[in-house]
Amino acid sequence: MSGASVFQKLRAAACRFISAREANVAVIFALSAIPIISFVGAAIDLTRANAARTSMQAALDSTALMLSKDLSSGTINSTQISSKASSYFGALYNNRDAQNVAVEAHYTPPSGSTPAIIKLDGSGFIVTDFMQIAGFPHMDFNTSSTTTWGNVRMRVALVLDVTGSMADDGKMTALKPAAKSLIDQLSPLATTNGDIYVSIVPFSKDINMGPSYKDASWIDWTYWEANNGTNVCTNRNAWGNCTNYVWTPASHDTWTGCFTDRTQNYDTLNTAPTSSDTRFPADQYSYCDNSGAKIATVMPLSYDWTALKAKIDTLVPTGNTNQGIGLAWGWMTLTQSDPFNAPAKDPNFVYKDALVILSDGLNTQNRWYNNASQIDARQRILCDNAKQAGLTIYTVQVNTGGDPTSAVLQYCASNASSFYLITSASQTASVFNQIGNQLSKLRISR
């Protein structure tokens, strides 16, 4: 029932009471009718005004968030904020009682560690049904919404499967432009250098850092030296037969640059390499040399967008699947310890770390196992530790061959909506775009 209808019924009732002659009813009602009607009417008008204000608040909040996303991603510039605010708000606000609605947008650009700010002020009024009796023909209302961003910085590790099966069904062909497009999507979110960092971590059974690191203090050579060298005869008998052999490890100069899984249980942790147990074991995996197709080397965090995309172009499919080592090294690229020593984090900013892993198959081999269920079990522990440390994980399974859906990739994703299943290589670009949109939202702090 409208306020006008209620008013008409109350007025009719008042007239009937006023015309009554029994006892003192007419006199009493005459004295009390005006304040009673005023109080009831004020409550009704106030409820209408509050409803108009509440719906305005919701529309302003949504508008402010959409504006901040558009501005931070480069979709609009600062001169378009006011017109875009009116457009978004007009589409969202539809309260019929509100009159003379106005929205003003105020933008403060970021400066140093001071975030960017968009403040929206909305105002309007409703025409009163009852309060006009008391001399108030309308009730004004106003509200505002503020969104800030720019004090949130982001670091993203792209962990990309380069195993041999990625050569099939156009998977690698689709991955390269999709990954480069994601970098193009992230780079405009940075208002200054260092706002956004990205690392590239190609993986198969091993990780390739390249042989230039052979003198690094964080390498454990025990595993490598036990498998690379020769038996040297140290004693021969009178007939010239060797009676004693001594294993002599090969020179580290012959190492091809690969690393295998860390010693358990450090294979599931993000621990600085400080002892033989925690260092990274060198390996002589055949797909790390320069004799043919090899695993591309890891690229640490960078905001050199051109160099990052050039690294993606070097990806070549080869080797077996070990998602755990990719996840472990991707996580390591985000930390401020060896082997990557990520840039220090400015205490004036909030930081959000994320990891995106794409893999096309089930786990087949790591240092410890040739059994997928055992490898998956270690990987689950690793993902638990990473998420507990605050890492946001997006997982993508490229399943063009009818394999079972990867339970471990589903488990490792930060939530159900962070796991993506691709059944055709052509879907890769769309999925990476969706992840880019999620990362954009993660970058904006409300």
Coordinates of C-alpha atoms in Angstrom, one line a residue:
M1 CA 0.0 0.0 0.0
S2 CA 1.4 3.4 -1.0
G3 CA 2.0 6.2 1.5
A4 CA -0.7 8.3 -0.2
S5 CA -3.3 5.6 0.2
V6 CA -2.5 5.2 3.9
F7 CA -2.8 9.0 4.3
Q8 CA -6.2 9.0 2.6
K9 CA -7.6 6.3 4.9
L10 CA -6.3 8.0 8.0
R11 CA -7.8 11.3 6.9
A12 CA -11.2 9.6 6.3
A13 CA -11.0 8.0 9.8
A14 CA -10.1 11.4 11.3
C15 CA -13.2 13.0 9.7
R16 CA -15.5 10.3 11.1
F17 CA -14.1 10.8 14.6
I18 CA -14.3 14.6 14.4
S19 CA -18.0 14.3 13.4
A20 CA -18.8 12.0 16.4
R21 CA -20.8 13.5 19.3
E22 CA -20.5 10.7 21.9
A23 CA -18.9 11.8 25.1
N24 CA -15.5 13.5 24.6
V25 CA -14.2 11.3 21.7
A26 CA -14.2 14.0 19.2
V27 CA -12.3 16.4 21.4
I28 CA -9.8 13.9 22.5
F29 CA -9.1 12.7 19.0
A30 CA -8.9 16.2 17.7
L31 CA -6.1 16.9 20.2
S32 CA -4.2 13.7 19.5
A33 CA -4.8 13.0 15.8
I34 CA -2.1 15.4 14.4
P35 CA 0.8 14.1 16.5
I36 CA -0.3 10.4 15.9
I37 CA -0.5 10.9 12.2
S38 CA 2.8 12.8 12.2
F39 CA 4.6 10.0 14.1
V40 CA 3.2 7.2 11.9
G41 CA 3.8 9.2 8.8
A42 CA 7.4 10.1 9.8
A43 CA 8.1 6.4 10.3
I44 CA 6.8 5.5 6.9
D45 CA 8.6 8.3 5.1
L46 CA 11.8 7.5 7.0
T47 CA 11.6 3.9 5.9
R48 CA 11.3 4.9 2.3
A49 CA 14.2 7.3 2.5
N50 CA 16.4 4.6 4.3
A51 CA 15.5 2.1 1.6
A52 CA 16.6 4.6 -1.1
R53 CA 19.8 5.3 0.7
T54 CA 20.6 1.6 1.3
S55 CA 20.2 0.7 -2.4
M56 CA 22.3 3.8 -3.3
Q57 CA 25.1 2.5 -1.0
A58 CA 25.2 -0.9 -2.7
A59 CA 25.3 0.7 -6.1
L60 CA 28.1 3.1 -5.1
D61 CA 30.1 0.2 -3.6
S62 CA 29.9 -1.8 -6.8
T63 CA 30.6 1.3 -9.0
A64 CA 33.7 2.2 -7.0
L65 CA 35.2 -1.3 -7.3
M66 CA 34.5 -1.4 -11.0
L67 CA 36.1 2.0 -11.5
S68 CA 39.2 1.0 -9.6
K69 CA 39.6 -2.2 -11.6
D70 CA 39.1 -0.3 -14.9
L71 CA 41.6 2.4 -13.9
S72 CA 44.3 0.1 -12.5
S73 CA 44.1 -2.2 -15.6
G74 CA 44.3 0.7 -18.1
T75 CA 40.8 0.3 -19.5
I76 CA 40.0 3.9 -18.7
N77 CA 42.1 6.9 -17.7
S78 CA 41.6 9.4 -14.9
T79 CA 39.7 11.9 -17.1
Q80 CA 37.0 9.3 -17.8
I81 CA 36.3 8.5 -14.1
S82 CA 33.3 10.8 -13.8
S83 CA 31.5 9.8 -16.9
K84 CA 32.2 6.1 -16.3
A85 CA 30.9 6.5 -12.7
S86 CA 27.6 7.9 -13.9
S87 CA 27.3 5.1 -16.5
Y88 CA 28.0 2.3 -14.0
F89 CA 25.8 3.9 -11.2
G90 CA 22.9 4.6 -13.6
A91 CA 22.8 0.9 -14.6
L92 CA 22.9 -0.3 -11.0
Y93 CA 20.6 2.1 -9.1
N94 CA 16.8 1.8 -9.8
N95 CA 15.0 3.0 -6.6
R96 CA 11.7 4.5 -7.8
D97 CA 11.2 6.8 -4.8
A98 CA 14.5 8.6 -5.2
Q99 CA 14.4 12.0 -6.9
N100 CA 17.1 14.4 -8.0
V101 CA 19.8 11.7 -7.7
A102 CA 23.4 12.9 -8.2
V103 CA 26.8 11.2 -8.0
E104 CA 30.2 12.9 -7.8
A105 CA 33.5 11.0 -8.3
H106 CA 36.8 12.2 -6.7
Y107 CA 40.1 10.6 -7.6
T108 CA 43.4 10.9 -5.8
P109 CA 46.3 9.4 -7.7
P110 CA 48.9 7.2 -5.9
S111 CA 52.0 8.8 -4.6
G112 CA 54.9 6.7 -3.2
S113 CA 53.4 4.3 -0.7
T114 CA 50.2 6.3 -0.5
P115 CA 47.4 4.3 -2.4
A116 CA 45.2 5.6 -5.2
I117 CA 41.7 6.5 -3.9
I118 CA 38.4 6.8 -5.6
K119 CA 35.6 8.4 -3.5
L120 CA 32.0 8.5 -4.7
D121 CA 29.5 10.8 -3.1
G122 CA 25.8 10.1 -3.8
S123 CA 22.7 12.2 -2.9
G124 CA 19.0 12.5 -3.5
F125 CA 15.6 12.9 -1.8
I126 CA 12.2 11.4 -1.6
V127 CA 8.9 13.3 -1.8
T128 CA 7.2 12.8 1.5
D129 CA 3.6 11.6 1.9
F130 CA 3.1 12.5 5.6
M131 CA 5.9 14.8 6.7
Q132 CA 4.7 17.5 4.3
I133 CA 1.9 18.1 6.9
A134 CA 4.7 19.2 9.3
G135 CA 6.3 21.4 6.6
F136 CA 8.8 18.9 5.2
P137 CA 7.9 18.2 1.5
H138 CA 10.9 16.0 0.9
M139 CA 13.5 14.0 2.9
D140 CA 17.1 14.3 1.8
F141 CA 19.6 11.4 2.0
N142 CA 23.3 10.9 1.0
T143 CA 26.0 8.3 1.3
S144 CA 29.5 7.6 -0.1
S145 CA 31.9 4.8 -1.0
T146 CA 35.7 4.7 -1.1
T147 CA 38.0 2.2 -2.7
T148 CA 41.8 2.2 -2.4
W149 CA 44.5 0.3 -4.3
G150 CA 48.1 0.7 -5.1
N151 CA 49.3 -0.2 -1.6
V152 CA 48.9 -3.8 -2.6
R153 CA 51.8 -5.4 -4.5
M154 CA 51.7 -8.7 -6.2
R155 CA 54.2 -11.5 -7.0
V156 CA 53.2 -14.3 -9.4
A157 CA 55.0 -17.5 -10.2
L158 CA 54.0 -19.1 -13.5
V159 CA 54.8 -22.8 -13.2
L160 CA 54.5 -24.3 -16.7
D161 CA 54.6 -28.0 -17.7
V162 CA 57.2 -28.6 -20.5
T163 CA 57.0 -32.4 -20.5
G164 CA 57.1 -34.3 -23.8
S165 CA 53.3 -34.8 -24.0
M166 CA 52.9 -31.0 -24.2
A167 CA 53.9 -31.4 -27.8
D168 CA 50.6 -33.2 -28.5
D169 CA 47.3 -31.8 -29.6
G170 CA 48.6 -28.2 -30.0
K171 CA 49.1 -27.8 -26.2
M172 CA 52.4 -26.0 -26.3
T173 CA 51.4 -24.0 -29.3
A174 CA 48.4 -22.7 -27.3
L175 CA 50.3 -22.2 -24.0
K176 CA 52.9 -19.7 -25.3
P177 CA 50.5 -17.0 -26.5
A178 CA 48.2 -17.6 -23.6
A179 CA 51.0 -17.2 -21.0
K180 CA 52.3 -14.1 -22.8
S181 CA 48.8 -12.6 -22.9
L182 CA 48.6 -13.1 -19.1
I183 CA 51.7 -11.1 -18.7
D184 CA 50.2 -8.4 -20.8
Q185 CA 47.2 -8.5 -18.6
L186 CA 49.2 -8.2 -15.4
S187 CA 51.7 -5.5 -16.5
P188 CA 49.2 -2.6 -16.6
L189 CA 48.3 -3.3 -13.0
A190 CA 51.7 -1.9 -12.0
T191 CA 51.7 1.9 -11.5
T192 CA 55.5 1.8 -10.6
N193 CA 58.3 -0.7 -11.2
G194 CA 58.1 -3.4 -8.5
D195 CA 54.3 -3.2 -8.0
I196 CA 54.1 -6.5 -10.0
Y197 CA 56.7 -9.2 -10.3
V198 CA 56.5 -12.4 -12.4
S199 CA 58.7 -15.5 -12.4
I200 CA 58.7 -18.3 -15.0
V201 CA 59.3 -21.9 -13.8
P202 CA 59.3 -24.6 -16.5
F203 CA 59.3 -28.1 -15.2
S204 CA 59.4 -31.7 -16.2
K205 CA 61.0 -34.4 -14.0
D206 CA 63.6 -31.8 -13.0
I207 CA 64.2 -28.1 -12.9
N208 CA 66.9 -26.5 -15.0
M209 CA 68.9 -23.5 -13.6
G210 CA 71.7 -23.8 -16.1
P211 CA 75.4 -24.8 -15.4
S212 CA 76.5 -21.2 -14.6
Y213 CA 75.4 -21.9 -11.0
K214 CA 77.9 -24.7 -10.5
D215 CA 79.8 -22.8 -7.7
A216 CA 76.7 -21.8 -5.7
S217 CA 76.9 -22.6 -2.0
W218 CA 73.3 -23.8 -2.0
I219 CA 73.9 -26.9 -4.2
D220 CA 74.1 -30.4 -2.7
W221 CA 76.5 -32.4 -4.9
T222 CA 76.1 -35.7 -3.0
Y223 CA 73.5 -37.3 -5.3
W224 CA 75.2 -36.0 -8.5
E225 CA 78.7 -37.2 -7.5
A226 CA 77.4 -40.6 -6.6
N227 CA 76.0 -41.0 -10.1
N228 CA 78.6 -39.1 -12.2
G229 CA 82.2 -40.2 -12.3
T230 CA 84.5 -43.2 -12.9
N231 CA 86.1 -46.0 -11.0
V232 CA 89.8 -45.4 -10.9
C233 CA 92.1 -48.4 -10.3
T234 CA 94.5 -47.7 -7.4
N235 CA 96.2 -51.1 -7.2
R236 CA 97.1 -53.9 -9.6
N237 CA 98.5 -57.4 -8.9
A238 CA 101.4 -59.1 -10.6
W239 CA 99.3 -60.2 -13.5
G240 CA 98.1 -56.6 -14.2
N241 CA 94.6 -57.1 -12.8
C242 CA 93.1 -54.3 -10.8
T243 CA 92.5 -55.3 -7.2
N244 CA 91.1 -52.0 -5.9
Y245 CA 88.9 -49.4 -7.5
V246 CA 88.1 -46.0 -6.0
W247 CA 85.1 -44.0 -7.2
T248 CA 86.2 -40.6 -8.5
P249 CA 83.4 -38.1 -9.1
A250 CA 83.4 -36.1 -12.3
S251 CA 84.3 -32.5 -12.4
H252 CA 81.4 -30.1 -11.6
D253 CA 82.2 -28.4 -14.9
T254 CA 80.5 -31.3 -16.7
W255 CA 77.2 -30.7 -14.8
T256 CA 74.3 -29.7 -17.2
G257 CA 72.4 -27.5 -14.7
C258 CA 69.5 -29.6 -13.5
F259 CA 68.1 -30.2 -10.0
T260 CA 66.1 -33.0 -8.7
D261 CA 63.8 -33.1 -5.6
R262 CA 65.2 -32.0 -2.3
T263 CA 65.8 -34.5 0.5
Q264 CA 62.6 -35.5 2.2
N265 CA 60.9 -33.9 4.1
Y266 CA 62.4 -30.7 2.7
D267 CA 60.8 -31.5 -0.6
T268 CA 57.5 -30.2 0.8
L269 CA 58.8 -27.1 2.6
N270 CA 60.0 -23.7 1.6
T271 CA 63.2 -23.8 3.7
A272 CA 66.4 -21.8 3.1
P273 CA 69.3 -24.0 2.1
T274 CA 71.7 -23.9 5.1
S275 CA 73.0 -27.5 5.4
S276 CA 73.5 -30.6 3.3
D277 CA 70.0 -31.7 4.2
T278 CA 68.4 -28.5 3.0
R279 CA 70.4 -27.7 -0.1
F280 CA 69.2 -28.4 -3.6
P281 CA 70.5 -31.7 -5.1
A282 CA 72.2 -31.4 -8.5
D283 CA 71.2 -33.9 -11.1
Q284 CA 72.4 -34.9 -14.6
Y285 CA 69.0 -35.3 -16.2
S286 CA 69.5 -35.9 -19.9
Y287 CA 67.0 -33.2 -20.9
C288 CA 69.1 -30.4 -19.4
D289 CA 72.1 -30.4 -21.8
N290 CA 72.4 -28.6 -25.0
S291 CA 72.5 -31.6 -27.3
G292 CA 68.9 -31.2 -28.3
A293 CA 65.5 -30.4 -26.8
K294 CA 66.0 -29.3 -23.2
I295 CA 64.0 -28.0 -20.3
A296 CA 64.1 -24.2 -20.4
T297 CA 65.8 -22.5 -17.5
V298 CA 64.0 -20.8 -14.6
M299 CA 63.6 -17.1 -14.8
P300 CA 63.5 -15.4 -11.3
L301 CA 61.0 -12.6 -10.4
S302 CA 61.2 -9.8 -12.9
Y303 CA 59.1 -6.8 -14.2
D304 CA 60.9 -6.9 -17.6
W305 CA 57.8 -7.8 -19.5
T306 CA 59.6 -8.2 -22.8
A307 CA 62.2 -10.6 -21.3
L308 CA 59.5 -12.6 -19.5
K309 CA 57.6 -13.2 -22.8
A310 CA 60.9 -14.0 -24.5
K311 CA 61.5 -16.7 -21.9
I312 CA 58.1 -18.2 -22.7
D313 CA 59.1 -18.5 -26.3
T314 CA 62.0 -20.8 -25.3
L315 CA 59.8 -23.5 -23.9
V316 CA 60.3 -26.9 -25.5
P317 CA 58.3 -30.1 -24.6
T318 CA 60.5 -32.8 -23.2
G319 CA 60.8 -35.3 -20.3
N320 CA 58.4 -36.7 -17.6
T321 CA 55.9 -35.1 -15.3
N322 CA 56.8 -34.0 -11.7
Q323 CA 54.4 -31.3 -10.7
G324 CA 55.7 -31.2 -7.1
I325 CA 59.2 -29.9 -8.1
G326 CA 57.6 -27.2 -10.3
L327 CA 55.4 -26.1 -7.3
A328 CA 58.3 -26.2 -4.9
W329 CA 60.6 -24.1 -7.1
G330 CA 57.8 -21.7 -8.0
W331 CA 57.3 -21.1 -4.3
M332 CA 61.0 -20.6 -3.9
T333 CA 61.1 -17.9 -6.5
L334 CA 58.8 -15.8 -4.3
T335 CA 61.0 -16.0 -1.2
Q336 CA 63.9 -13.9 0.0
S337 CA 66.5 -16.6 0.4
D338 CA 68.7 -18.7 -1.9
P339 CA 68.6 -19.7 -4.6
F340 CA 66.5 -16.7 -5.9
N341 CA 66.7 -14.0 -3.1
A342 CA 63.5 -12.3 -4.2
P343 CA 63.5 -8.5 -3.7
A344 CA 62.9 -7.3 -0.2
K345 CA 59.3 -6.3 0.6
D346 CA 58.6 -2.7 1.5
P347 CA 56.8 -2.6 4.9
N348 CA 54.7 0.3 3.6
F349 CA 52.9 -2.0 1.2
V350 CA 50.7 -5.1 1.5
Y351 CA 52.0 -8.0 -0.6
K352 CA 50.0 -10.9 -2.1
D353 CA 51.8 -13.9 -3.6
A354 CA 50.2 -16.2 -6.1
L355 CA 51.2 -19.3 -8.1
V356 CA 49.7 -20.5 -11.4
I357 CA 50.5 -24.1 -12.4
L358 CA 49.5 -25.6 -15.7
S359 CA 50.1 -29.3 -16.3
D360 CA 48.8 -31.7 -19.0
G361 CA 49.2 -35.0 -17.3
L362 CA 49.3 -37.1 -14.1
N363 CA 52.5 -37.3 -12.1
T364 CA 54.8 -40.0 -13.5
Q365 CA 58.3 -39.7 -12.0
N366 CA 60.3 -37.8 -9.3
R367 CA 63.5 -38.5 -7.4
W368 CA 61.8 -40.9 -5.0
Y369 CA 59.0 -42.6 -6.9
N370 CA 57.7 -43.9 -10.2
N371 CA 54.2 -44.1 -8.7
A372 CA 51.6 -41.3 -9.2
S373 CA 49.8 -41.9 -5.9
Q374 CA 53.0 -41.6 -3.9
I375 CA 54.1 -38.5 -5.8
D376 CA 50.6 -37.0 -5.3
A377 CA 50.8 -37.6 -1.6
R378 CA 54.0 -35.6 -1.3
Q379 CA 52.5 -32.9 -3.5
R380 CA 49.5 -32.6 -1.2
I381 CA 51.7 -31.9 1.8
L382 CA 53.6 -29.3 -0.2
C383 CA 50.4 -27.5 -1.2
D384 CA 49.1 -27.6 2.4
N385 CA 52.3 -25.9 3.5
A386 CA 52.2 -23.3 0.7
K387 CA 48.6 -22.3 1.3
Q388 CA 49.1 -22.1 5.0
A389 CA 52.0 -19.7 4.3
G390 CA 49.5 -17.4 2.5
L391 CA 50.2 -18.4 -1.1
T392 CA 47.2 -18.2 -3.5
I393 CA 47.3 -21.2 -5.9
Y394 CA 45.6 -21.5 -9.3
T395 CA 45.8 -24.9 -11.0
V396 CA 45.1 -25.8 -14.7
Q397 CA 44.8 -29.3 -16.0
V398 CA 45.1 -29.6 -19.8
N399 CA 43.3 -32.9 -20.4
T400 CA 43.0 -33.5 -24.2
G401 CA 43.5 -37.2 -24.0
G402 CA 40.7 -38.3 -21.7
D403 CA 42.8 -38.8 -18.6
P404 CA 41.0 -38.8 -15.2
T405 CA 40.6 -35.4 -13.7
S406 CA 43.6 -34.6 -11.5
A407 CA 42.6 -35.0 -7.9
V408 CA 45.9 -33.5 -6.7
L409 CA 45.6 -30.4 -8.9
Q410 CA 42.0 -29.9 -7.6
Y411 CA 43.3 -30.3 -4.0
C412 CA 46.2 -27.8 -4.5
A413 CA 44.0 -25.0 -5.8
S414 CA 43.2 -22.4 -3.2
N415 CA 39.4 -23.0 -3.7
A416 CA 37.1 -24.8 -6.1
S417 CA 36.9 -21.9 -8.5
S418 CA 40.7 -21.8 -8.7
F419 CA 40.9 -25.1 -10.5
Y420 CA 40.4 -25.1 -14.3
L421 CA 39.9 -28.2 -16.5
I422 CA 40.8 -27.7 -20.2
T423 CA 39.7 -30.4 -22.7
S424 CA 41.0 -28.6 -25.8
A425 CA 44.2 -26.6 -26.3
S426 CA 42.1 -23.8 -27.7
Q427 CA 40.6 -23.2 -24.2
T428 CA 44.0 -22.2 -22.8
A429 CA 43.8 -18.5 -23.7
S430 CA 40.3 -18.1 -22.1
V431 CA 41.4 -19.8 -18.9
F432 CA 44.5 -17.7 -18.6
N433 CA 42.4 -14.6 -19.2
Q434 CA 40.1 -15.7 -16.3
I435 CA 43.0 -16.2 -14.0
G436 CA 44.3 -12.8 -15.0
N437 CA 40.9 -11.3 -14.0
Q438 CA 41.1 -13.1 -10.7
L439 CA 44.7 -11.8 -10.1
S440 CA 43.5 -8.3 -11.0
K441 CA 40.8 -8.5 -8.2
L442 CA 43.5 -9.8 -5.8
R443 CA 45.6 -6.8 -6.6
I444 CA 42.8 -4.3 -5.8
S445 CA 42.3 -3.8 -2.1
R446 CA 38.9 -2.5 -1.0

